[in-house]
Coordinates of C-alpha atoms in Angstrom, one line a residue:
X18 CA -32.1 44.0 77.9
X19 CA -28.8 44.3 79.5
X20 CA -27.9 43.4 83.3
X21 CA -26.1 45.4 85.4
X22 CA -22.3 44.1 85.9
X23 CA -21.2 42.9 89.3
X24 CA -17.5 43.8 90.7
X25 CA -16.6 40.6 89.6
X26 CA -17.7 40.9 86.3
X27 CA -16.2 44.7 85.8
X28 CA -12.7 43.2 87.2
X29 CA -12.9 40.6 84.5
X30 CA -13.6 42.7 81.8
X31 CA -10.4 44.8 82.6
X32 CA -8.4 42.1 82.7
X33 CA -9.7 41.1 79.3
X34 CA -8.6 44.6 78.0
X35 CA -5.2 44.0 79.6
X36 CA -5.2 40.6 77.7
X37 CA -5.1 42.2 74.6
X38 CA -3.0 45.0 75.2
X39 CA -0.1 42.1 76.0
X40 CA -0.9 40.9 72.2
X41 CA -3.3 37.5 73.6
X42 CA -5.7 36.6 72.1
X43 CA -8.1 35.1 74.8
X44 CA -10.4 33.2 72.2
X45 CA -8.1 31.9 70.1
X46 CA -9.2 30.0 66.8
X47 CA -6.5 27.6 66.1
X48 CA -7.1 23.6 66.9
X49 CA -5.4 22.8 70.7
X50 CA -4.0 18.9 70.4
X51 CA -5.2 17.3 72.8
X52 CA -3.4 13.7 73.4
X53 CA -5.0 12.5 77.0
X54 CA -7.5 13.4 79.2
X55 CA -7.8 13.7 83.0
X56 CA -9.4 10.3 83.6
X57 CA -6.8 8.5 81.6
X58 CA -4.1 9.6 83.4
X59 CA -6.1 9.1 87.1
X60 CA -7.1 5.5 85.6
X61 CA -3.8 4.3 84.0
X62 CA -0.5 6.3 85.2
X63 CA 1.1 4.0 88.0
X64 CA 0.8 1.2 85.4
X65 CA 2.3 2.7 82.4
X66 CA 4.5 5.4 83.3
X67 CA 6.2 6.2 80.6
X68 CA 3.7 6.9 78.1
X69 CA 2.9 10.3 80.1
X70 CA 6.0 12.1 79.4
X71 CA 4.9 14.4 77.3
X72 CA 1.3 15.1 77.1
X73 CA -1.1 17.9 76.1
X74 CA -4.4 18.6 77.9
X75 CA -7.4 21.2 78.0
X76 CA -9.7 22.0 80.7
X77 CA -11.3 24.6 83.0
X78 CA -9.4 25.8 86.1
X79 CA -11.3 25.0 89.1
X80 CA -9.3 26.0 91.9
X81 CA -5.4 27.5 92.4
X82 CA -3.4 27.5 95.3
X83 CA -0.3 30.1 94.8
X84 CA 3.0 29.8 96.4
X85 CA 4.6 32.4 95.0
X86 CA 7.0 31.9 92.1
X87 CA 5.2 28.3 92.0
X88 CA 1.3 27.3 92.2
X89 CA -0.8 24.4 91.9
X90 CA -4.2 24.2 90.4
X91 CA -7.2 22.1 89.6
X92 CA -8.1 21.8 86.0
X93 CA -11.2 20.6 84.9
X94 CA -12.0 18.0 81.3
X95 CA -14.8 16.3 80.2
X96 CA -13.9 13.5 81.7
X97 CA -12.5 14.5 85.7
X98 CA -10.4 17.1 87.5
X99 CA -6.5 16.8 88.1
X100 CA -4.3 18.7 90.0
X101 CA -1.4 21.0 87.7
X102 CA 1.7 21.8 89.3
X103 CA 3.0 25.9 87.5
X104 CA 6.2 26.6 88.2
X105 CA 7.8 30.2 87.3
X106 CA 10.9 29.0 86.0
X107 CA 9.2 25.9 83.7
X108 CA 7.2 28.3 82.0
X109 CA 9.2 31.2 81.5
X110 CA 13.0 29.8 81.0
X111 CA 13.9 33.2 79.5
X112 CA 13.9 36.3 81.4
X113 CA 11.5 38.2 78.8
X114 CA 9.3 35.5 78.9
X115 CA 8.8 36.2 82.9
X116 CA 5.3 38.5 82.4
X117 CA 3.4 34.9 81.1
X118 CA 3.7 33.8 85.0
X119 CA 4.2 37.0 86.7
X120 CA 1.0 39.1 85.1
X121 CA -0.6 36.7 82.6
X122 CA -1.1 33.7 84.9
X123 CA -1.0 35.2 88.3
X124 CA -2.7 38.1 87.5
X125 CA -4.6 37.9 85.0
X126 CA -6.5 34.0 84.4
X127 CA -9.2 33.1 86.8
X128 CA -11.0 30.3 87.8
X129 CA -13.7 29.5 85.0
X130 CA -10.7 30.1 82.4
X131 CA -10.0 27.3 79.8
X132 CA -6.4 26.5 79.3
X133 CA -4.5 23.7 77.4
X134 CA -1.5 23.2 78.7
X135 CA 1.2 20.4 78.0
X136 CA 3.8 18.9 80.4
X137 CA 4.3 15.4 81.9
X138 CA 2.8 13.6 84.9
X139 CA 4.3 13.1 88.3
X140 CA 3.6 12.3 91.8
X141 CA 3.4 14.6 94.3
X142 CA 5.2 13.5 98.2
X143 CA 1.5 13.3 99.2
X144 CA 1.0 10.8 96.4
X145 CA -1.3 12.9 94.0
X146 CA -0.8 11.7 90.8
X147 CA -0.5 15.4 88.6
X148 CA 1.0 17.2 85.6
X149 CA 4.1 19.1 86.0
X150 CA 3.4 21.8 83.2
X151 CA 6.2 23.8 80.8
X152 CA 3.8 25.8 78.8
X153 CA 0.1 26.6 79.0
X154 CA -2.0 28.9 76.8
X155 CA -5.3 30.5 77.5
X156 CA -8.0 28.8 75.1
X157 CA -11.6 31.2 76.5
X158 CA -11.3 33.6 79.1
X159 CA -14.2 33.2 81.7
X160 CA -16.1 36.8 81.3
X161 CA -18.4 34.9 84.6
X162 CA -17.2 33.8 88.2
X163 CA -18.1 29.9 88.9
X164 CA -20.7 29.6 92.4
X165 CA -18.2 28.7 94.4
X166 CA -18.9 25.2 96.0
X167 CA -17.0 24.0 99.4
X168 CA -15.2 20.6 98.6
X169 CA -13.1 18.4 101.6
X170 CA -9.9 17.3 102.1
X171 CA -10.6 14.8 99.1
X172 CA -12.1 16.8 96.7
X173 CA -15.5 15.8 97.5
X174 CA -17.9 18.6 97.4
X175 CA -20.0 18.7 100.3
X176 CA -22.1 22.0 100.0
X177 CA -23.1 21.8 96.3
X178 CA -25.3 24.3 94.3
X179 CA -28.3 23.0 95.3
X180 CA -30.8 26.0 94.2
X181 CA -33.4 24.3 91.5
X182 CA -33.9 27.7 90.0
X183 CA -30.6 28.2 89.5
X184 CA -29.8 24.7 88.2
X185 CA -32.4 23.9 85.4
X186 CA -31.9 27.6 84.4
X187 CA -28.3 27.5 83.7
X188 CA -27.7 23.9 83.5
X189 CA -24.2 24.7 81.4
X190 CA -23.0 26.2 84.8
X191 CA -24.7 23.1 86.8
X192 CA -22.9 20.5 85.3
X193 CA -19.2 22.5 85.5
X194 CA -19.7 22.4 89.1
X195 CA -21.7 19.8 90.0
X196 CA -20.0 16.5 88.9
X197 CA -23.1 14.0 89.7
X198 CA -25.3 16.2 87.3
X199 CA -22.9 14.7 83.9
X200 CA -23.0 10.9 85.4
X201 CA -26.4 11.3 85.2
X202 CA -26.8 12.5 81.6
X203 CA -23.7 10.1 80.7
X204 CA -26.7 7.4 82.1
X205 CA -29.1 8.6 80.6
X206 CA -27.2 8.4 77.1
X207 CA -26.4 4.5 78.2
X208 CA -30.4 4.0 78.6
X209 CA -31.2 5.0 75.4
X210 CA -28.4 2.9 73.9
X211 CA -29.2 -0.5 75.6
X212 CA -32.6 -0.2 74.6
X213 CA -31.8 0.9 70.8
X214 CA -29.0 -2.2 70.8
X215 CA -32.2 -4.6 72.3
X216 CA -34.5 -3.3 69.9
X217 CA -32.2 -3.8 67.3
X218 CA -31.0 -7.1 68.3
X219 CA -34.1 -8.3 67.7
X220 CA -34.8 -6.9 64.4
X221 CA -37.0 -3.5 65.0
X222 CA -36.2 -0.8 62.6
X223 CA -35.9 2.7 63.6
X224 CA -37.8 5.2 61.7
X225 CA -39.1 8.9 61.9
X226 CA -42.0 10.2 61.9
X227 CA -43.5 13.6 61.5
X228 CA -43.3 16.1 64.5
X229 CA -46.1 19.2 62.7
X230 CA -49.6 17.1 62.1
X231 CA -52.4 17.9 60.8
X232 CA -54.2 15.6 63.4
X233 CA -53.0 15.5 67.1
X234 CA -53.8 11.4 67.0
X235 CA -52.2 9.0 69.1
X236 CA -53.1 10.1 72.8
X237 CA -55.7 11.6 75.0
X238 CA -54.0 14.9 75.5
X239 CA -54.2 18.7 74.6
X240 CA -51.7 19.8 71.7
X241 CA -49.7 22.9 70.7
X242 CA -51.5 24.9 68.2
X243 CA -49.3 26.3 65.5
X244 CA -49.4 27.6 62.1
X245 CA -47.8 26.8 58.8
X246 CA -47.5 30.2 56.5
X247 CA -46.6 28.8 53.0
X248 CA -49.5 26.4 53.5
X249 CA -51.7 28.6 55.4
X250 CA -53.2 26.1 57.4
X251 CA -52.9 25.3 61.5
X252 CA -50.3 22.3 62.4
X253 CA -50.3 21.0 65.3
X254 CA -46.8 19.6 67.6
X255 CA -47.4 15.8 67.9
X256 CA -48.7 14.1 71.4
X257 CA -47.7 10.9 70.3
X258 CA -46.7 9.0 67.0
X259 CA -48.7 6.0 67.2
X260 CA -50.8 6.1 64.4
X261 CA -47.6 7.3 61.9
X262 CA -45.7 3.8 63.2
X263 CA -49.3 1.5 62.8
X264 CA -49.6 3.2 59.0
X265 CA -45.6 1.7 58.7
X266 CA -47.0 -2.4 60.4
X267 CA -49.8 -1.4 57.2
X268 CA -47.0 -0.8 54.5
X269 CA -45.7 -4.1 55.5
X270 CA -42.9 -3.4 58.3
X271 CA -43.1 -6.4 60.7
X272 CA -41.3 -4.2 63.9
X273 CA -40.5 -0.2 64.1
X274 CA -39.8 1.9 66.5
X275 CA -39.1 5.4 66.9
X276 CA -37.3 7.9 70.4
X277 CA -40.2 10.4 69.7
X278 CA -40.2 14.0 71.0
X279 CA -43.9 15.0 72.2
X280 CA -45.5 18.1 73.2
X281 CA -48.6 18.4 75.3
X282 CA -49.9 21.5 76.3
X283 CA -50.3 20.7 80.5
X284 CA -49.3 21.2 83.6
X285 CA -45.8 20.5 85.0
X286 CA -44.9 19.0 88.1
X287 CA -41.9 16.8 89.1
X288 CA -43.1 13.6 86.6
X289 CA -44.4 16.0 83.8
X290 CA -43.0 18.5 80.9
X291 CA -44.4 19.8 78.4
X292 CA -41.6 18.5 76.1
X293 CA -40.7 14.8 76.8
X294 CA -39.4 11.7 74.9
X295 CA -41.5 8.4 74.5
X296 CA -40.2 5.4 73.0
X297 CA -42.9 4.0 70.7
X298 CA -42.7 0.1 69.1
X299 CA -45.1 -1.5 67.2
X300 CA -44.5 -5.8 66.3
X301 CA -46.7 -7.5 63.8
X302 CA -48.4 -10.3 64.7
X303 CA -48.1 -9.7 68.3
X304 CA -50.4 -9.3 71.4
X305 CA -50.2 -7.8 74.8
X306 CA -49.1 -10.5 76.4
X307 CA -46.3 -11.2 73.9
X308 CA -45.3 -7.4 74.8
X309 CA -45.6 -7.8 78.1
X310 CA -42.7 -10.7 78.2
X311 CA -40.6 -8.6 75.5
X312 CA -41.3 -5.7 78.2
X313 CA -39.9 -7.7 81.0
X314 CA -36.8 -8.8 79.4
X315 CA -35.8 -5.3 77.9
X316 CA -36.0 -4.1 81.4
X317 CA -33.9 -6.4 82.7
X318 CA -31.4 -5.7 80.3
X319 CA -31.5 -1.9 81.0
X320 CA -30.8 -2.8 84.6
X321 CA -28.0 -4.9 84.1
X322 CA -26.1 -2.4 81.5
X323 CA -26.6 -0.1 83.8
X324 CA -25.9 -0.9 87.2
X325 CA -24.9 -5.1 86.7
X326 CA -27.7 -6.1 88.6
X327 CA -31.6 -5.6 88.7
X328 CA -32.1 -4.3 92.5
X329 CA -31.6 -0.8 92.1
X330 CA -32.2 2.2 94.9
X331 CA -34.8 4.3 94.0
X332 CA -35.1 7.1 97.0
X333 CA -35.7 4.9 100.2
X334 CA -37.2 1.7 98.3
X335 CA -35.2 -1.7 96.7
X336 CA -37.1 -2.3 93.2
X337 CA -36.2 -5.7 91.7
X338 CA -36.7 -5.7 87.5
X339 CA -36.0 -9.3 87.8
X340 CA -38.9 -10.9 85.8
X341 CA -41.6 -12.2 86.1
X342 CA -43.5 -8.7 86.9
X343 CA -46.8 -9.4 89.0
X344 CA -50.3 -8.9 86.8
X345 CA -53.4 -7.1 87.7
X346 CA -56.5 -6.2 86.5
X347 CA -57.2 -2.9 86.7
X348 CA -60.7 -3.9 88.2
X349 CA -59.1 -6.1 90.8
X350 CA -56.9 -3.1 91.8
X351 CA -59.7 -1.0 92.4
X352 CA -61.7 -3.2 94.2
X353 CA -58.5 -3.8 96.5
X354 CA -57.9 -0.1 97.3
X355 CA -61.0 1.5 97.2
X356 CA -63.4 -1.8 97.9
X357 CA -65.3 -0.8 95.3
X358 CA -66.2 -3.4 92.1
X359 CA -66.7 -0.6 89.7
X360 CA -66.5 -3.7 86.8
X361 CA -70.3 -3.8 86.4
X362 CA -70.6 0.4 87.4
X363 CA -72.5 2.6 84.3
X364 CA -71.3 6.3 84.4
X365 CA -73.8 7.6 87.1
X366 CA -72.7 4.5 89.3
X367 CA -68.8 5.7 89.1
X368 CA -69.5 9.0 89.4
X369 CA -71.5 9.0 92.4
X370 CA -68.2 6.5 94.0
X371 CA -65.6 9.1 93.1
X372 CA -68.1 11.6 95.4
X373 CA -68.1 8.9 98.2
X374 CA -64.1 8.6 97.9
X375 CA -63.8 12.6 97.9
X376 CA -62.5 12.6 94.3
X377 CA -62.4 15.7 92.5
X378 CA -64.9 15.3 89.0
X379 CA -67.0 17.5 86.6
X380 CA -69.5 16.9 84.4
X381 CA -67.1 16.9 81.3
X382 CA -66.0 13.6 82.5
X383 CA -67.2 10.0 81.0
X384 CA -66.8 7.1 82.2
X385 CA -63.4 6.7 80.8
X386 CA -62.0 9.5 82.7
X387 CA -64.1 8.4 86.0
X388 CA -62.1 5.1 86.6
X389 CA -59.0 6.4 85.1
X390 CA -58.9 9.2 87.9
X391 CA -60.3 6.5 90.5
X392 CA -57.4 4.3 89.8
X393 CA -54.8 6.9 89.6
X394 CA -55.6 8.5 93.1
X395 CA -56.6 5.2 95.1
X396 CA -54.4 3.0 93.0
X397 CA -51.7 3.5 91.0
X398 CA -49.1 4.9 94.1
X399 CA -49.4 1.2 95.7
X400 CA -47.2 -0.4 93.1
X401 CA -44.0 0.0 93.9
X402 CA -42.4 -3.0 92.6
X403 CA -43.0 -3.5 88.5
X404 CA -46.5 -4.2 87.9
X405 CA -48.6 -4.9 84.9
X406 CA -52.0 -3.3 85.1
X407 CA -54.2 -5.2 82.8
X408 CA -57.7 -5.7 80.7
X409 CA -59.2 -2.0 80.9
X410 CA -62.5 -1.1 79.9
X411 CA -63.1 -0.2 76.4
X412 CA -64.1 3.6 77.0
X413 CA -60.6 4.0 78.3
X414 CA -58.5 2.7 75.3
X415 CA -60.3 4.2 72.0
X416 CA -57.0 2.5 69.8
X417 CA -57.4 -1.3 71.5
X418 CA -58.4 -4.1 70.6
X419 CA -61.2 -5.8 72.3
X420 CA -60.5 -8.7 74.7
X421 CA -60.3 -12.2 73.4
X422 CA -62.6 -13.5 76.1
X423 CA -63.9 -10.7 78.6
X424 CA -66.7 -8.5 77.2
X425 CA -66.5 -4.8 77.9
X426 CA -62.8 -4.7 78.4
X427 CA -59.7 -4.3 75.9
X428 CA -56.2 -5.9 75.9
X429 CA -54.5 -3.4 77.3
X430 CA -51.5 -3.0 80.2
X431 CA -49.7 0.0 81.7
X432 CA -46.6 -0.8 83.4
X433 CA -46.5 1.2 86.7
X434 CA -43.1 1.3 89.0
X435 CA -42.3 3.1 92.2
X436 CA -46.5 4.2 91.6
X437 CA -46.3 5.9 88.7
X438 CA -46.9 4.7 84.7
X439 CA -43.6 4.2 83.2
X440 CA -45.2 2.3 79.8
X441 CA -48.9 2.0 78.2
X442 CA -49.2 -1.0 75.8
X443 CA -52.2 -2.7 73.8
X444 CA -53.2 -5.2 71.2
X445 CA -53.6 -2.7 68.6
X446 CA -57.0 -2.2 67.4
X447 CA -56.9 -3.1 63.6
X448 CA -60.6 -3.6 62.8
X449 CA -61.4 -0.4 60.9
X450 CA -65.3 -0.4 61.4
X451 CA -65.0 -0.7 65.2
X452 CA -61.5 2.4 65.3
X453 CA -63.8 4.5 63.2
X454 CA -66.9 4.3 65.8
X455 CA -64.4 4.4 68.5
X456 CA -63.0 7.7 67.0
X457 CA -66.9 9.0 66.7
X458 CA -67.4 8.6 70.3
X459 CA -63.9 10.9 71.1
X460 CA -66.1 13.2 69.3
X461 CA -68.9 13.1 71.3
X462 CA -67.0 13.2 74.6
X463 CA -65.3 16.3 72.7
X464 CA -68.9 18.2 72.1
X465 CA -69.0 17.6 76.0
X466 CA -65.9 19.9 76.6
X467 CA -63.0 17.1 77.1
X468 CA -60.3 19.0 75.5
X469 CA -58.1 16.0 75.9
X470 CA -59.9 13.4 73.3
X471 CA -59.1 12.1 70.4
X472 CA -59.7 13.7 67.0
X473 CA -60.6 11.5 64.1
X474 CA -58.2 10.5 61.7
X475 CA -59.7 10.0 58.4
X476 CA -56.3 9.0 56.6
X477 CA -55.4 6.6 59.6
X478 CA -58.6 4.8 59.2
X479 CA -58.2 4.2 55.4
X480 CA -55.1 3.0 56.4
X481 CA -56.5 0.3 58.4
X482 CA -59.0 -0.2 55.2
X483 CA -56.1 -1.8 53.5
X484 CA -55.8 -4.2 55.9
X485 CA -53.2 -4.2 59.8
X486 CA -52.2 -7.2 61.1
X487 CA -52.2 -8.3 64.0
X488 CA -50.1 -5.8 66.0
X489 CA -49.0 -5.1 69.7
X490 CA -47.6 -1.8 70.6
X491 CA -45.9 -0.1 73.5
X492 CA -44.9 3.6 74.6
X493 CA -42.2 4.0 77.3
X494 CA -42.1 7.2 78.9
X495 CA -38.4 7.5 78.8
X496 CA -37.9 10.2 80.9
X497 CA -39.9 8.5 83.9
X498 CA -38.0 5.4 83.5
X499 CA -34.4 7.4 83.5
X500 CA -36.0 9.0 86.6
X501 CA -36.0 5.6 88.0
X502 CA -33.0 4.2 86.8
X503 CA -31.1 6.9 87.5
X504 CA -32.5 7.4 91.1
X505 CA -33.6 11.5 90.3
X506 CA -37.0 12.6 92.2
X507 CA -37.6 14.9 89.5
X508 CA -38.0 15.1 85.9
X509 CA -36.1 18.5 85.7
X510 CA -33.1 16.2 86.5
X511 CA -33.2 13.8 83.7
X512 CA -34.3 16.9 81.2
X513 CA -30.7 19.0 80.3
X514 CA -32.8 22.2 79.6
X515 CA -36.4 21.6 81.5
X516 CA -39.1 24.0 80.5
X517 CA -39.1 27.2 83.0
X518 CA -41.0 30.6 83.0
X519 CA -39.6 33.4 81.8
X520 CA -36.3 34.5 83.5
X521 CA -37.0 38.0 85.8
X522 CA -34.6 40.5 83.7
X523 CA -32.6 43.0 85.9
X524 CA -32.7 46.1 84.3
X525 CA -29.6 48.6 84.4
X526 CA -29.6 52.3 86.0
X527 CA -28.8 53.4 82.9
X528 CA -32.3 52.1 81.4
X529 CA -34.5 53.0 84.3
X530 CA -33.5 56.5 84.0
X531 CA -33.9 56.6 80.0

């Protein structure tokens, strides 16, 4: 469906045309040599002068300021903005080269435009550091205007594009023109590295695992339906990859991990997509509280590569990731929000506190699902600094393995931070007798009408016939935990293309009236 132009747009478009009729090309295929980039020279000029006497650049133009037969200019890399000083006579030392300045560049180029240009660096008398330039070529002519944002005597914009609508939707334009959008996906980038490099380190091995299954396993959560032709059988997107990395502790891997990209078909709001990435480990001949120490210390690490220090600003609040984290039960939280001991509570019990507490509840809803919603309205926004939630009831944590000492409960943690979950970690269930009843009551609470429970994975449980070891395992929401890191409110800030609804299209006169 095509949009109606704006004036802006037309005017471009004509002085594409005009472009070509002067014999330049305005996409141009050849390689442009690029030898330095705008933060080198910033970073590195006043100290080594003479290595920036002849240098080559590309970027976008951001801003010109004409003066005539001269003009300077903003241009725009990956890496920062410099100023660019265009000077009539520099560009065009012949007479019939004078239309490159006198139509071409003041005429015809506008701000959006790539150039490469190549010149040498100077100082202006107000001390800018910028490139004095003797030849530029257009490289993609801007068909688009930038939003114009208001910047200071600095630089410094002050009146940003703000609009999310317009942000998440056209992201490519969001990060041209808002610089602090790139640092954060530059950070994100360094995240994902420091915890690859820990992993590592230590001796985990990354794998892959498959992203179309047969069996949504792995999580409590509602799955993408889709369907596979050649095989003519439904395929579902996974919600986790848990039980793919627990069949590779089976084959005899003693650590894996995997950055896994998972689907769940539920609502959005600012901590939740559709589409998000979980880090997933699994260590043999581990237990939760191994985990929760390896947890601690790969946090820590995160931090300091990050920022060099573990108090970071998250909104108004200092969080420390400093170890030792505080432990909790998730009993003992409960009881100390809601002053109710739900620890001894059968389903009728729970569900008759959730009423007293105002808690919204249906009859889908076991016991599991009772104390999980319990704890994350009453509880889980208290816990600010890292926390380790621990020792959850069995009903809750169908792939756990019962507690060493406390009956009724598994070994199971969730890290919570700034009140919300940032990681979910267990002693991995390995007995296949007790996985394979555990499955059969997902069932049941299935027949009930919980669309989020777990299916039963035949193959997964002959797996564990062959014999697990001893395994713990984590999953780090990674997109929570850049949230944090990178001190966003919003997970549509740490996501480069966030889900959206469907973009309103505006039609054209021309189709309204056909």
């Amino acid at each position: 469906m095509l949009q109606e132009l704006s004036e802006q747009e037309e005017l471009r478009r004509e002085k594409l045309a005009e472009l070509k009729k002067l014999g330049i090309d305005p996409y141009p295929a050849e390689e442009f040599k690029i030898n330095v980039t705008a933060h080198d020279i910033k970073e590195n000029y006043e100290r080594d002068k003479l290595n920036y006497k002849d240098i080559s650049l590309a970027g976008r133009i951001m801003s010109v300021r004409d003066m005539g037969k001269a003009a300077f200019a903003v241009i725009q890399d990956s890496t920062d903005r410099i100023q660019i000083y265009v000077r009539r006579d520099d560009i065009c030392p012949n007479e019939d080269d004078k239309v490159l300045y006198d139509v071409v560049w003041k005429k015809l180029i506008d701000l959006g435009d790539i150039i490469g240009i190549e010149g040498y660096v100077f100082t202006t008398k107000t001390g800018e550091t910028s490139i004095h330039v003797t030849s530029f070529k257009l490289l993609s002519k801007s068909l688009k205007p930038l939003p114009v944002v208001k910047t200071d005597a600095d630089g410094n914009a002050f009146d940003e594009v703000s609009d999310p609508e317009f942000r998440y939707r056209q992201r490519y334009v969001d990060l041209i023109i808002n610089p602090k959008v790139k640092k954060t996906f530059e950070q994100r980038t360094k995240i994902i590295s420091s915890i690859r490099n820990f992993l590592n380190d230590n001796g985990a091995l990354e794998v892959d695992t498959p992203v179309l299954q047969s069996i949504p396993g792995g999580a409590a959560a509602r799955p993408f339906l889709t369907h596979h032709n050649a095989l003519d059988m439904p395929l579902y997107l996974r919600i986790a990859n848990e039980l793919y990395l627990k069949r590779l502790i089976v084959g005899g891997f003693d650590w894996v991990y995997e950055f896994s990209r998972n689907f769940r078909n539920e609502g959005m709001d600012r901590t939740h997509n559709p589409e998000f990435t979980v880090l997933e480990f699994y260590a043999a001949y581990r237990d939760y509280f191994w985990m929760m120490n390896t947890t601690e210390k790969l946090l820590e690490k995160i931090a300091m590569d990050l920022h060099g220090t573990t108090e970071l600003t998250v909104g108004d609040k200092t969080i420390n990731f400093a170890p030792p984290f505080k432990r909790v039960t998730i009993y003992d939280a409960i009881k100390e929000h809601t002053g109710h001991d739900v620890s001894k509570m059968d389903e009728t019990e729970l569900r008759a506190v959730c009423k007293t507490l105002h808690l919204e509840i249906d009859e889908t809803m076991g016991k599991a699902k009772l104390i999980d919603t319990l704890f994350g309205e009453k509880c889980e926004g208290n816990y600010i600094q890292p926390t380790f939630i621990t020792d959850y009831p069995v009903e809750m944590s169908p792939l756990t393995k019962k507690h060493r000492t406390e009956a009724g409960l598994v070994e199971r943690f969730e890290l919570m931070i700034n009140g919300k979950e940032i990681a979910n970690a267990y002693s991995e269930l390995n007995d296949p007798i007790d996985q394979r009843e555990r499955f059969e009551d997902q069932v049941k609470l299935m027949e009930r009408g919980d669309d989020e429970a777990m299916f039963i994975d035949y193959d997964f449980l002959r797996a564990l016939e062959y014999g697990m070891p001893p395994t713990a395992g984590i999953g780090f929401g990674i997109d929570r935990l850049c949230m944090l890191l990178t001190n966003q409110p919003s997970i549509q800030d740490v996501l480069l293309f966030p889900q959206m609804r469907p973009e309103v299209q505006h039609v054209t006169t021309e189709e309204i009236e056909k």
